[in-house]
Structures are given as C-alpha cells and as structure tokens.
Amino acid sequence: MLERDLVSWNAILSGYVNAGRVGDGKQLFDVIPEKNLLTWAVMISGFAQNGLGEEALKLFNCLRVEDHEPCDYTFAGAIIACAGLGALEHGRQLHAQLVRFGFESSLSAGNALMTMYAKCGVVEAAHHVFITMPYVDSVSWNAMIAALGQHGHGEEALKLFKEMLKENILPDRITFLTILSACSHAGLVNEGCQYFNCMKQMYGINPGEDHYARFVDLLCRAGKISEAKQVIETMPFEPGALVWEALLAGCRIHGNMDLGVQAAQKLMDLMPQHDGTYVLLSNMYANVGRWADMANVRKLMRDKGVKKEPGCSWIEVARKVHVFLVNDTMHPEVQEVYNFLEELGGKMRKLGYVPDTKFVLHDVGFEQKEYVLSTHSEKLAVGYGLLKQPREATIRVLKNLRICGDCHTAFKFMSKVVEREIVVRDGKRFHHFKSGECSCGDYW
C-alpha cells in the first residue's frame, strides 16, 4: 500500500514541478513519509529546471547526508543546477563523483554534463562528453548543436547537423530552433533561410512562433529589416511577442526608429508589464538624443508600475559564486575591484581603448558618462576574477542581460593587456575574448 501511495505521490510531485509550482511541490515533498530515489530526483530536477539551482544543490546534499546513494537522475538534476548557476567547479566535482559511482554511460547524466559544460563556457568539454558517450539520442545532438551555436561556432554547428542526418537521426522542431540560432549568431543568412524553408518541405515540421522569431532575428541581425517585416506580414498566424521582440531588437541595432516604435507598441499591447520593451525603446530614443521621448517612455513605465530588471553579473571563485550589480557598493571587496579597474584602464588606454559613451543612456556630462561605464556589473565581475583567480585560469562571467557595447570593447583590450582569456555569457550568447579579439567577430 505504501509503495502504491508513493507512486501516486511521485506523480503528483512531478505534475507540480512540471507546471512550475515548485513551492507546492516542495511542501508535498516534505510530508512524504518514505521517499525513494525518484522522489528526490523529481524534486532536485524541479528546482534546477525552474531556476532554483541553489535549492537543487542543497537538496542533493541532503540526499547524501541522509546516506542515500544517488542515482544518475539525481546527478543529472544537480548538474543542470550547476549549469544555471554557472558553477563550473562544482559541476566538475559532480562529474568526478558520477564517474566514481559508475554512471558515466548514463544518457541523462551525459546530456546534463553537455549542457553544464556548454552553459559554463567550456564548449570543448561539452564536445568531449558528446563524442565519448556510448549512446546518444536526438536530445544529445540538439544539445551539442545548440552549444556550438551559442559559442559562435556556426559552421561547426551546421557540420554537426549534417553528421546527425547521416546517422539517420531525424531532426525535430528543437533541432531547427538550434540551427536557426546558430545561423543567427554567426551571420549565416543564406544557410538559415535554406533550413527554415526545408523544415516543412523536407521534414513536415510546421514552423511555430519560436521558429519565426529566430528567423526574424537572423534577418534583423544581418540588417535585412525590410525582409524581416515581410516575413512577419506573411506569417500563417498572428505574430506574438517573441516575433515582435526580435524585430524590436533588430531595429535597435540598426537604428530603424519608425519600425521599432511600431514593434514596441505591439509588444506593449501583448505584454504591458514586460520591462525589456520599454528599456529597448527608451534606449533607441537615447541613442539619437531624443531625451524627451526617452523620458516619456520611462514615465510610462512608472505609471504602469513596470520595474526594470537590474543588470547583474556573477563569477565563481573558489567554489563560491560572487554577484555584482551595476555601481555595486555591497560586495565586501568591491573597492579593491574599482581600484584595480582604474589601474587597468590606464594600460588599456595606452593601447587605444576609448570609453564609448554612447552606451550611457543618460543626458549627463562626458566625465560622468565615463564613470557610469566603469561601474557596469560585467566589468566588476571580470575585474574580481582577474584579481582573485590564478594567473593561468580563464575568467568566466555570466550576465543576466545583453552585454554592453563598451564592455565588449573593453574586454577585448583587457584580454590583450592581461594576456588571459575572458569568457562572458550574456542573455543571448557567449563571448570569448582572447588576445584583443572576440569569438563573435563583433557580430552580436
């Protein structure tokens, strides 16, 4: 009877976490009198997949403290949690433990390891896991293609896709999402158009809104705004927020103010509380010096109670994750970071670095703009890593929003001055800075 009840409890618990009701799931988890490994695995994965990585890792540790021997599924959940947190060293330790327990041939654990290494900026390790897995499925292929695309290896992603087809693995809708993203990040417009068109013609997969959004993004990044607009006008269904957001971002990059305002209005109608729309539109106005229009957008945000998501960046040092906000004053060592960055900035200027003040979206003086740029969260996190990590270590920083254009330029100069590789994962992709260059080729 208890076993039958546990099957029911596990099913309900799975339903809660799959629906994003993690709090309800945890309440149920806590009252289940006798849990099996599936119970633990569902809860750990539920935390990890819903952005609660720290809770997932704490629960995994509780599993070990209670003398339960973990299974490959519990390991997979904990490893995915490390992926979300950018906790590379913790993930590596879990990888070692997984091998020690004999789960290195597990499909679920292997796929989790690929995702973890890719999201922590070590795409080479992700590829090593992929090629050494005894068995791979479509999820494995999709994860590896996505990893290559996110790191700017568009050509390699397309090559892997062709290998997948040779292995008689049929692509699914997720495969084409990863392919379109890879083409978008690498500027492979012709290839992206070809794959978008062959979805339906060759594989019978009807493009969804997410596919159209990535196709529009591909065209917009390449400056083909009118073509993107034509795609939207000929869609077989009403375009949603994903599509308009891709168009707005493209208009922001290429300065198409009129169409950008139209896209922003559509987004405001569909998602009136989405802060990104207001921020992008106000940034567009600021870029052309239309300060009154920018102020009106900010006032509209306040009137509607829309809160801007603060930019933050984080870095793992000595197995502890350090978080930095813009103009940070809370981190106990932040003043040391400011002093270090000021000293480093002098060396960067000797090589030709000039702060790009157009990325300061405030109507203030030049010196004040330079100061604002120096306090960006990604600069603080990179500076902390340079100060605290060993000389031979690659600096790996994660950021919740798109990297600032000035920070992108600054990191190229930093990588040359300090002769170290700097890897930054922003809200869209990875940037690998080395010897004064970025892996994105300044196409982002």
XYZ file of C-alpha atoms in Angstrom, residues 11 26 33 36 71-72 80 94 111 123 147 163 227 241 250 287 303 327 347-348 352-353 374 381 402 404 444:
27
model
C 3.164 11.505 -9.978
C 8.379 21.173 -2.004
C 6.940 9.813 4.834
C 12.567 6.775 -2.982
C 21.264 7.599 -8.978
C 22.076 9.000 -12.404
C 21.731 21.031 -14.511
C 29.816 16.199 -9.631
C 23.159 15.122 -21.653
C 32.312 24.052 -25.109
C 26.248 24.613 -27.605
C 26.501 14.339 -39.372
C 12.793 41.274 -45.367
C 5.517 38.695 -28.505
C 16.888 44.371 -34.744
C 20.839 56.844 -28.992
C 2.803 54.935 -14.379
C 27.508 50.614 -9.396
C 47.066 50.430 -19.515
C 44.127 49.829 -21.872
C 43.963 52.673 -27.853
C 40.902 51.978 -25.720
C 33.263 51.873 -15.307
C 32.821 40.631 -12.139
C 22.874 41.603 -23.051
C 27.101 46.427 -23.028
C 26.260 40.199 -31.994
